[in-house]
Coordinates of C-alpha atoms and ligand atoms in Angstrom, one line a residue:
X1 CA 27.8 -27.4 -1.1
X2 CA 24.0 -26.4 0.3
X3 CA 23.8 -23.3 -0.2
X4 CA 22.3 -23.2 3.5
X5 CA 25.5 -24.3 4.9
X6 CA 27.4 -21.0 3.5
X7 CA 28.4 -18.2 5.6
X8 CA 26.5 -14.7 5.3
X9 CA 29.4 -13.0 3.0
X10 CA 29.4 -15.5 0.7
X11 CA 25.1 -16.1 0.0
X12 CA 25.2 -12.2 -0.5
X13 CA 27.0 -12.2 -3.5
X14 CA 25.4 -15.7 -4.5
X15 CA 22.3 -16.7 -2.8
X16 CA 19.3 -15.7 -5.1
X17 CA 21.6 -15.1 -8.3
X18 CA 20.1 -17.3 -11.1
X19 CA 22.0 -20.5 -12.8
X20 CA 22.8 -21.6 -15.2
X21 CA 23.8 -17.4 -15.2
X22 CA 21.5 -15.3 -18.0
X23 CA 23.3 -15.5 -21.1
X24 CA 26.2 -15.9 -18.9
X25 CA 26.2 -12.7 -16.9
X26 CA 27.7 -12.2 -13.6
X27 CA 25.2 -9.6 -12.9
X28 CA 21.5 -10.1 -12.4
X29 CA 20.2 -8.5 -15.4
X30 CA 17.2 -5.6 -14.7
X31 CA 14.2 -7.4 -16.0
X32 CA 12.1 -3.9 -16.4
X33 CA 9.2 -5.6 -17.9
X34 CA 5.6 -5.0 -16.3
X35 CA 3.9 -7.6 -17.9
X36 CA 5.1 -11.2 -19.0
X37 CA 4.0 -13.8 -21.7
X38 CA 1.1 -15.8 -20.2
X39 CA 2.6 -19.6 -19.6
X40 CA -0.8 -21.5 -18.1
X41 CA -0.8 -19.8 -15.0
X42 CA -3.9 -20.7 -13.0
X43 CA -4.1 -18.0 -10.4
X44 CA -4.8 -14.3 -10.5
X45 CA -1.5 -14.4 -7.7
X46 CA 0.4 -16.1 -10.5
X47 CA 0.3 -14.3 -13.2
X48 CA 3.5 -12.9 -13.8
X49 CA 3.6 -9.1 -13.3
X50 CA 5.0 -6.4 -11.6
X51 CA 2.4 -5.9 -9.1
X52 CA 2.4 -9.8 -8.1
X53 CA 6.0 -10.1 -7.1
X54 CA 6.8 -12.7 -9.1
X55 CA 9.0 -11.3 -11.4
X56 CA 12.3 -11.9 -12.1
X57 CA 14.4 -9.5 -10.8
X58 CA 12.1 -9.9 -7.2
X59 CA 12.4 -13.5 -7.3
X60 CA 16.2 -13.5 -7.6
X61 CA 15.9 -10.7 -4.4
X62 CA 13.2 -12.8 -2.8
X63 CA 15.8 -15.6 -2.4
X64 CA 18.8 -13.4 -1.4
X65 CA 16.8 -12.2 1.9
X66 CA 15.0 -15.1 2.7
X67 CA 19.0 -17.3 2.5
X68 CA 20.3 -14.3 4.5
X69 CA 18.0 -14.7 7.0
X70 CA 17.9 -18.1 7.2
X71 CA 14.2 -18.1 6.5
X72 CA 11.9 -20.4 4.1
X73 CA 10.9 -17.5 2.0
X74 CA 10.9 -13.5 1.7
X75 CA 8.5 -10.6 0.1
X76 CA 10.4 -7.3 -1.0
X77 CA 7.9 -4.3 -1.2
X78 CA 7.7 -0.8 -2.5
X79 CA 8.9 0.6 1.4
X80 CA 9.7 -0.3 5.1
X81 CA 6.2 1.0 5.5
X82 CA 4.9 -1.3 2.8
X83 CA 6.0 -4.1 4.2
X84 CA 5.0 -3.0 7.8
X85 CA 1.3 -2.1 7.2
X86 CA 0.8 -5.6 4.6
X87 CA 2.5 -7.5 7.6
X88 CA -0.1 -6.0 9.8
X89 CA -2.7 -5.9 8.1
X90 CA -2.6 -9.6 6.8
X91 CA -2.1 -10.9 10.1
X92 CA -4.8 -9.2 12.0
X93 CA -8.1 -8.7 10.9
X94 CA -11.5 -6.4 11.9
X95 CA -12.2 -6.6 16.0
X96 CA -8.2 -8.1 16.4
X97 CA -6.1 -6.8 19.1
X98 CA -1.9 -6.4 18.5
X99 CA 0.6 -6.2 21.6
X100 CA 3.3 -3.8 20.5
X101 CA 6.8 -2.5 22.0
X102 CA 5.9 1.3 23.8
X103 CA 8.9 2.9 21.7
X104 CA 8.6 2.0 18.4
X105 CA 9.8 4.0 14.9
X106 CA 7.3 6.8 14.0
X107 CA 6.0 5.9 11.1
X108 CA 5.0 2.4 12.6
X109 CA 3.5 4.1 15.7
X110 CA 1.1 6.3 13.9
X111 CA 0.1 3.7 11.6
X112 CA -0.9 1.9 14.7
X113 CA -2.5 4.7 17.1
X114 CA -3.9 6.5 13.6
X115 CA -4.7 4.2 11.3
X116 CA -5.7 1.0 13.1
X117 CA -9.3 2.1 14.8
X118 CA -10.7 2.8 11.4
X119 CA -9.6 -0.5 10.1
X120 CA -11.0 -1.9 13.5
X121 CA -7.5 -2.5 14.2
X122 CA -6.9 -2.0 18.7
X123 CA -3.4 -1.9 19.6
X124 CA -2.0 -2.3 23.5
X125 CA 1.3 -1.1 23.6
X126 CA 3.6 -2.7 26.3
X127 CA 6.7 -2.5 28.1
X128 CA 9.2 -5.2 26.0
X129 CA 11.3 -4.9 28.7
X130 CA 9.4 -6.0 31.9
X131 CA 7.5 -9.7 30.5
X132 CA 6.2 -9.7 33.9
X133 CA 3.9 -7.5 32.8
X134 CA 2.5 -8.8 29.2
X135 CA 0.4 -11.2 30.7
X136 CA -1.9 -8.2 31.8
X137 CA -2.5 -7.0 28.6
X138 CA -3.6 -10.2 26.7
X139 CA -7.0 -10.2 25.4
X140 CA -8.6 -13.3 24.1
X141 CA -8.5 -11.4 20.6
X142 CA -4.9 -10.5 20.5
X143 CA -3.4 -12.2 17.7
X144 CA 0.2 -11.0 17.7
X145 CA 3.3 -9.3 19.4
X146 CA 5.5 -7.2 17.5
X147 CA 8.8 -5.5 18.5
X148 CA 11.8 -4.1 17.4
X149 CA 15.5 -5.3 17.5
X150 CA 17.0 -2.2 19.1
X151 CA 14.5 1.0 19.3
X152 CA 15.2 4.4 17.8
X153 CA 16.5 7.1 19.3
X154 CA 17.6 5.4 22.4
X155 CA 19.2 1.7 21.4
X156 CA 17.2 -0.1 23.9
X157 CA 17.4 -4.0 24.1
X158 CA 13.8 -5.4 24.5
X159 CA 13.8 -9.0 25.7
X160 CA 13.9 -10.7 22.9
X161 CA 14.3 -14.4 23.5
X162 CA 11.0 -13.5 26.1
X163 CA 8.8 -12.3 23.1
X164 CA 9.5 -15.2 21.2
X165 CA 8.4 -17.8 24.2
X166 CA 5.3 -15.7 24.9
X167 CA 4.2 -15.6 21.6
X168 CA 4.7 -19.3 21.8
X169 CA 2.7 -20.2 24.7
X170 CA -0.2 -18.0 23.6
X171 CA -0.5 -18.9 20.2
X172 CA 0.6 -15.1 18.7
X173 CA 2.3 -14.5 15.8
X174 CA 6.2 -13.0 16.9
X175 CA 7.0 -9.9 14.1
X176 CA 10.3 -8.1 14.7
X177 CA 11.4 -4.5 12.8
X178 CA 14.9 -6.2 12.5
X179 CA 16.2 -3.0 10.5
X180 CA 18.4 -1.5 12.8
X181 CA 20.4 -5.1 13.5
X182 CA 20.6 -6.1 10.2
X183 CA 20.8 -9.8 9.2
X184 CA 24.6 -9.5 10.2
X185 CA 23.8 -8.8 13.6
X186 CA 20.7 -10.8 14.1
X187 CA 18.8 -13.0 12.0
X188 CA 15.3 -13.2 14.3
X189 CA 14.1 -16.5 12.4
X190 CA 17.0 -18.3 13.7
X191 CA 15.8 -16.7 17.2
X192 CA 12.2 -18.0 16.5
X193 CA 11.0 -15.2 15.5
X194 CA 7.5 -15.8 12.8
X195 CA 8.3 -12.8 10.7
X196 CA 11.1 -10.2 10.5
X197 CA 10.9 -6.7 8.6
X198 CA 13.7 -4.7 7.7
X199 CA 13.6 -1.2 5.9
X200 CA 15.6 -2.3 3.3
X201 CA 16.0 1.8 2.6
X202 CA 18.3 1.7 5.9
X203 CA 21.7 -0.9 5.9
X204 CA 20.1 -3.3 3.4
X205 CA 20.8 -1.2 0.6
X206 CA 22.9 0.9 2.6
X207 CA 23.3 4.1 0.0
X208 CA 20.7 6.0 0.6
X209 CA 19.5 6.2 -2.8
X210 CA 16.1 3.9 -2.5
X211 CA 13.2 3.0 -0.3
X212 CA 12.4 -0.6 -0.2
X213 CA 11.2 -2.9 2.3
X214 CA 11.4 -6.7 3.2
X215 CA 9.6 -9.3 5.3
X216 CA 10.8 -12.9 5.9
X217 CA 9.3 -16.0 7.4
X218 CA 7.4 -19.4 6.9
X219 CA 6.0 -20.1 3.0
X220 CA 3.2 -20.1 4.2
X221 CA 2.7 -16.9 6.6
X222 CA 4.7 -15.0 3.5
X223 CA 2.4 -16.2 0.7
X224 CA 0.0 -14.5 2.9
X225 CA 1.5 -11.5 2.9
X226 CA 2.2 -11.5 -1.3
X227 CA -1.3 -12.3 -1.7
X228 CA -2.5 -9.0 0.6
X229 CA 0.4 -7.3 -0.6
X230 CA -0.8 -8.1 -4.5
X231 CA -4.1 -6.3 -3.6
X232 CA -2.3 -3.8 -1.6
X233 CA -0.4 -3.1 -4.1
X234 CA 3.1 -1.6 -2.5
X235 CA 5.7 -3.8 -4.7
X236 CA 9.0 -3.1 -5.5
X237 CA 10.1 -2.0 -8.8
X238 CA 12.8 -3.7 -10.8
X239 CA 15.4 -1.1 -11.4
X240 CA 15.4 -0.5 -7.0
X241 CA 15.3 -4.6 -6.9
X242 CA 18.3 -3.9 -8.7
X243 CA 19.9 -1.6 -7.0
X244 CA 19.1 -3.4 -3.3
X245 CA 20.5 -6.5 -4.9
X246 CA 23.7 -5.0 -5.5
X247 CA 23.7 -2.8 -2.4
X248 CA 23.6 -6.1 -0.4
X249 CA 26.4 -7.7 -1.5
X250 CA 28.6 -5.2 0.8
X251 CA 26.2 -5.7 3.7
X252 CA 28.2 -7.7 5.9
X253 CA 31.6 -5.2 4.7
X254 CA 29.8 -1.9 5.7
X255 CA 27.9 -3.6 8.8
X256 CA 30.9 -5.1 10.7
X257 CA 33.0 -1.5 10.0
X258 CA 30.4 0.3 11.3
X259 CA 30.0 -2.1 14.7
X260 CA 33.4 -1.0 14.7
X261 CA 33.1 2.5 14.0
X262 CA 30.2 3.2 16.3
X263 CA 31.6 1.6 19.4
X264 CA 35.0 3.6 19.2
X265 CA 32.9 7.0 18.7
X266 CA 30.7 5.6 21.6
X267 CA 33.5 5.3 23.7
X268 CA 35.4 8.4 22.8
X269 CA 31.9 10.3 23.2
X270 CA 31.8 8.4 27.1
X271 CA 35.0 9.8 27.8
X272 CA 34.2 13.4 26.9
X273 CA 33.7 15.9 29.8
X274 CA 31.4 18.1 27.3
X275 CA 29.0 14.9 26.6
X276 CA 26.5 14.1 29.2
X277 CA 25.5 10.4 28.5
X278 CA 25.6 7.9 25.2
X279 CA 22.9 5.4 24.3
X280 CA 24.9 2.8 22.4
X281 CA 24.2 -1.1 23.5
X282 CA 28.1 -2.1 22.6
X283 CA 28.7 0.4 25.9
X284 CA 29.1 -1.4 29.6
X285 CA 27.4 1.5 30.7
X286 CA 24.1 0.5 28.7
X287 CA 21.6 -1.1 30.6
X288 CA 21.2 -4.0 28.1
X289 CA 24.6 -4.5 27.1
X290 CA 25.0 -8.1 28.7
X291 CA 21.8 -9.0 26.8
X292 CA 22.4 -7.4 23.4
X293 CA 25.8 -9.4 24.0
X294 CA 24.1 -12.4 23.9
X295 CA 21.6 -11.7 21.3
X296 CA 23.7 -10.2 18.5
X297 CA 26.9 -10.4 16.4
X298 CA 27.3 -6.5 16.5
X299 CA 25.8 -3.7 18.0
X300 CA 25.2 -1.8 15.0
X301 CA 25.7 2.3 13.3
X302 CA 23.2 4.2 15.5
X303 CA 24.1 6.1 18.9
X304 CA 23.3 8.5 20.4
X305 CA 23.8 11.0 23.1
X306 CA 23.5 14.2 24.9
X307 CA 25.3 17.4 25.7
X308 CA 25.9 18.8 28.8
X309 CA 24.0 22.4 29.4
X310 CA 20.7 23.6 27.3
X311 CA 19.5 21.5 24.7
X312 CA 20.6 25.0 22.1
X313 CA 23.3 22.9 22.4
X314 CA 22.7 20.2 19.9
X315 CA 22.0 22.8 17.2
X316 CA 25.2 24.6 17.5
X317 CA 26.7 21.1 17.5
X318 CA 24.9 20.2 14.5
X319 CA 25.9 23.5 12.8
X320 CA 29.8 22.4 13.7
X321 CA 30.3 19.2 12.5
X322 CA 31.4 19.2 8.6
X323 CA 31.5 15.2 7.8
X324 CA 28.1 14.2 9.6
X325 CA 25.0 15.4 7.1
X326 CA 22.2 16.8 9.0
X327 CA 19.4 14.5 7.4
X328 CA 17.1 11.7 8.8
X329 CA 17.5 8.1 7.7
X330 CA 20.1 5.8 9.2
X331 CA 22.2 3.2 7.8
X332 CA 24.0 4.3 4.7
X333 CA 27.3 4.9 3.7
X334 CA 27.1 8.5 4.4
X335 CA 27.2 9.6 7.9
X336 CA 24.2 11.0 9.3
X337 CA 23.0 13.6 12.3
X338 CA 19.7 14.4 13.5
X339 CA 18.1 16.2 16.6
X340 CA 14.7 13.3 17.3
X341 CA 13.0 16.3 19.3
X342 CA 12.9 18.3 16.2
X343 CA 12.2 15.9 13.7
X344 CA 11.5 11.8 14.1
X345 CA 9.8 12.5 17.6
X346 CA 8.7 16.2 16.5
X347 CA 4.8 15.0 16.9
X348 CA 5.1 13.8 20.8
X349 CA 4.3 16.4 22.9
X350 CA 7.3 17.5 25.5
X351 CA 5.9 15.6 28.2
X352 CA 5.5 12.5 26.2
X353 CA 9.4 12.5 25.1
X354 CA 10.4 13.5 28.7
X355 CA 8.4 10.0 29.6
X356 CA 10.3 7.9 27.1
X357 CA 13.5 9.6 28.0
X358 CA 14.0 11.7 24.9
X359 CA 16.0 14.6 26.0
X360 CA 15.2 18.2 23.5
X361 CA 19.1 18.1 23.3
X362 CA 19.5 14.9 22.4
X363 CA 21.6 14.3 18.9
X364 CA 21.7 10.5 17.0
X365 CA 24.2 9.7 14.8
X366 CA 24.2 7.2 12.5
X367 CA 27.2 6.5 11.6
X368 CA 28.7 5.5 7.9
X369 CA 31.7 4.2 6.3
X370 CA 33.9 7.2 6.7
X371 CA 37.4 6.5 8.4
X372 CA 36.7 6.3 11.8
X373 CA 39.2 9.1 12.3
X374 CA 38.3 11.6 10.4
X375 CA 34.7 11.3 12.2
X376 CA 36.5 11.5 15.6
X377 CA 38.4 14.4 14.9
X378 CA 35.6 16.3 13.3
X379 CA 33.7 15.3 16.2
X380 CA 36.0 16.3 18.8
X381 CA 37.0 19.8 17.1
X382 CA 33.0 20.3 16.9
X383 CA 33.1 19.8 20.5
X384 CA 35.7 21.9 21.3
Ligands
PLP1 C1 13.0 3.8 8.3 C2 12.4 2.7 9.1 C3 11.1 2.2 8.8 C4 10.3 2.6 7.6 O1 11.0 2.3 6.4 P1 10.7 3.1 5.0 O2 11.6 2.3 4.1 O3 11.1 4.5 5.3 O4 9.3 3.0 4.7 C5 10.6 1.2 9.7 N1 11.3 0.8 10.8 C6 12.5 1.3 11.1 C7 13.2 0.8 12.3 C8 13.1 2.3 10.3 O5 14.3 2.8 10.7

C-alpha cells in the first residue's frame, strides 16, 4: 500500500513515523539532542543539528505535513511567523515586488508594510476577490502572489482557483496562509498552489500549548527555504516537534467536529433576533459560500458576528459567556472569544476597520471541541 494512496486519518497517525519502529516503539521518541555524530556530511546544510532541520524528530514531522498535504516535501519552524517571513524572504529578494491579499493576519501585514522597505522588499496589496483587477498591479519585478485560505476576522473566500492560474500565466510563485482551512479542509498543493503555510500553533497542534509553523511544496522551492531558514535561524525544537506530532494525529477528529460545531452555532446565531449579522462561509447567507463549497471539505472553527445596538455590547457579552475564554489564538480544543477592534485589528485606525468591514462590536469565536450544546446554551443564556 503507497502510503500516497491512504486517506488523511490514517497518514496522520502513520505518515512520517519511522520503520522498522525505534527499538520498537509506537511513539516517535523525543530526539532532544542539539548536535549529532559527524557521518561524512559534505555540506554546512547537512550537518546534522538542531538549527539545520535535519534532525530526527523534524524529519519524522517533515514527512507527516508534506503526506498530509500531498506535497513533495515540508519545513517545520520555530513559529507561523517563522515560516512566513523565511517564505518571503527566500522567495523575493532586494528591488522585488509581492502581490498580496488586502485583509491579511496582523502579524503578516506588518511584516509586509513594516518590515519589507528596509529589506527593499515593495508590497502591492490587492483585492483577491475581483482578478479583474490584478492585472493592474503587476510590475515586471513582482515575483509572487500570496493569499490566504479564508481571512481573519471576517471568513472571506478569496478566489482561489484564480490566484493559482494567474500566478501561472505570469510566472509568480502562488503562497497560501492555509492555517485557518487546515489540510482537512484544503490541501492548496493539490489546488496548485507552490507553497502553503499553516501556523501550526492554530488547528495543527490544536492545544494551544505551542507555537510552531509549517511550509509545504516542491523539493526544490522548500530546500530553499531550509537553507534561508538555517541562516535565519527560526527552527523548531524537538520536544514542540513532539508535541505537534502527536497533536496531529487528532487533526482530522477535532477538524470535522468543529465544521460541525461552527455551522450549527452559525446558524443558531442567524436565527437570533439579538444578533445582527454572522460571517461564517458554511452560511447561504455568505457571499462566498457557493465558492468555499467548491473549494473545501469543511468550512472550518472561526465565525464571527455582531450584535445589534452599540458596540459596548460585545464586552458585556464577553463578560457573560462562561465556556468561551476571552483570549486570542484560534484553533484549539478550548473554545475561544475575542473583540478584533480591541485586539488583532487594535493598530488600524477606526476608519481603516470601518473600510474593511470590521465593526468595533464585532466578537469572533473560535470555536473548540466542547459539546456543541453546552456552547449553545451558554451562548444563548449570555444572550438573553
Ligand atoms: C496565528 C497565525 C499566524 C502566525 O502564527 P504564529 O504561530 O503565531 O507565529 C499566521 N497566519 C494566520 C492565519 C494565523 O492565524
Amino acid at each position: 500500500m503507497s502510503e500516497s494512496s491512504l486517506r488523511i486519518e490514517t497518514k496522520l497517525v502513520h505518515a512520517g513515523e519511522p520503520l522498522p519502529r525505534i527499538l520498537g516503539a509506537v511513539e516517535m521518541p523525543i530526539f532532544q539532542s542539539a548536535t549529532f555524530e559527524y557521518g561524512g556530511e559534505g555540506s554546512y546544510h547537512d550537518v546534522r543539528y538542531l538549527r539545520t532541520n535535519n534532525t530526527p524528530s523534524q524529519l519524522a514531522l517533515q514527512a507527516k505535513i508534506a503526506a498530509l498535504e500531498n506535497a513533495p516535501a515540508a519545513l517545520v519552524t520555530a513559529s507561523g511567523m517563522a515560516a512566513i517571513s523565511t517564505t518571503l524572504l527566500t522567495v523575493l529578494s532586494a528591488g522585488d515586488r509581492l502581490l498580496a491579499q488586502s485583509c491579511l493576519y496582523g502579524g503578516t501585514h506588518d511584516l509586509m508594510n513594516r518590515d519589507f522597505a528596509t529589506l527593499g522588499l515593495a508590497v502591492d496589496f490587492i483585492d483577491a476577490d475581483r482578478r479583474e483587477s490584478w492585472q493592474a498591479q503587476l510590475r515586471p519585478t513582482t515575483r509572487a502572489i500570496y493569499v490566504e485560505a479564508m481571512t481573519n476576522p471576517l471568513l472571506q473566500v478569496a478566489d482561489l482557483e484564480a490566484v493559482v492560474e494567474f500566478a501561472r500565466a505570469h510566472g509568480l510563485i502562488s503562497i497560501i496562509d492555509n492555517t485557518f482551512a487546515s489540510p482537512v479542509n484544503f490541501r492548496p498543493i493539490e489546488a496548485g498552489f507552490d507553497l502553503s503555510i499553516h501556523s501550526a500553533t492554530k488547528y495543527l497542534n490544536g492545544h494551544a500549548d505551542i507555537v510552531a509553523g509549517v511550509v509545504s511544496g516542491g523539493a526544490e522551492l522548500i530546500e530553499r527555504i531550509r537553507h534561508k531558514a538555517n541562516h535565519l535561524g527560526g527552527s523548531l525544537d524537538p520536544h514542540a516537534a513532539f508535541l505537534l506530532s502527536r497533536g496531529l494525529k487528532t487533526l482530522a477528529l477535532r477538524v470535522r467536529y468543529q465544521n460541525e460545531s461552527t455551522l450549527r452555532i452559525a446558524r443558531f446565531l442567524e436565527g437570533h433576533r439579538a444578533v445582527e449579522c454572522v460571517h461564517y462561509a458554511g452560511l447561504e447567507s455568505h457571499p462566498r459560500h457557493a465558492r468555499a463549497r467548491s473549494l473545501f471539505a469543511g468550512f472550518g472553527g472561526v465565525l464571527s458576528f455582531e450584535l445589534k445596538g452599540p458596540a459596548s455590547r460585545a464586552d458585556e457579552f464577553a463578560a457573560r459567556v462562561r465556556l468561551p475564554i476571552v483570549a486570542p489564538s484560534l484553533g484549539g480544543v478550548h473554545t475561544l472569544l475575542t473583540r478584533p477592534a480591541t485586539t488583532s485589528h487594535a493598530g488600524l485606525a477606526p476608519e481603516e476597520r470601518a473600510r474593511l468591514g470590521i465593526g468595533d462590536g464585532l466578537l469572533r469565536l473560535s470555536v473548540g471541541i466542547e459539546s456543541t450544546e453546552d456552547l449553545l446554551e451558554d451562548l444563548e443564556r449570555a444572550l438573553r
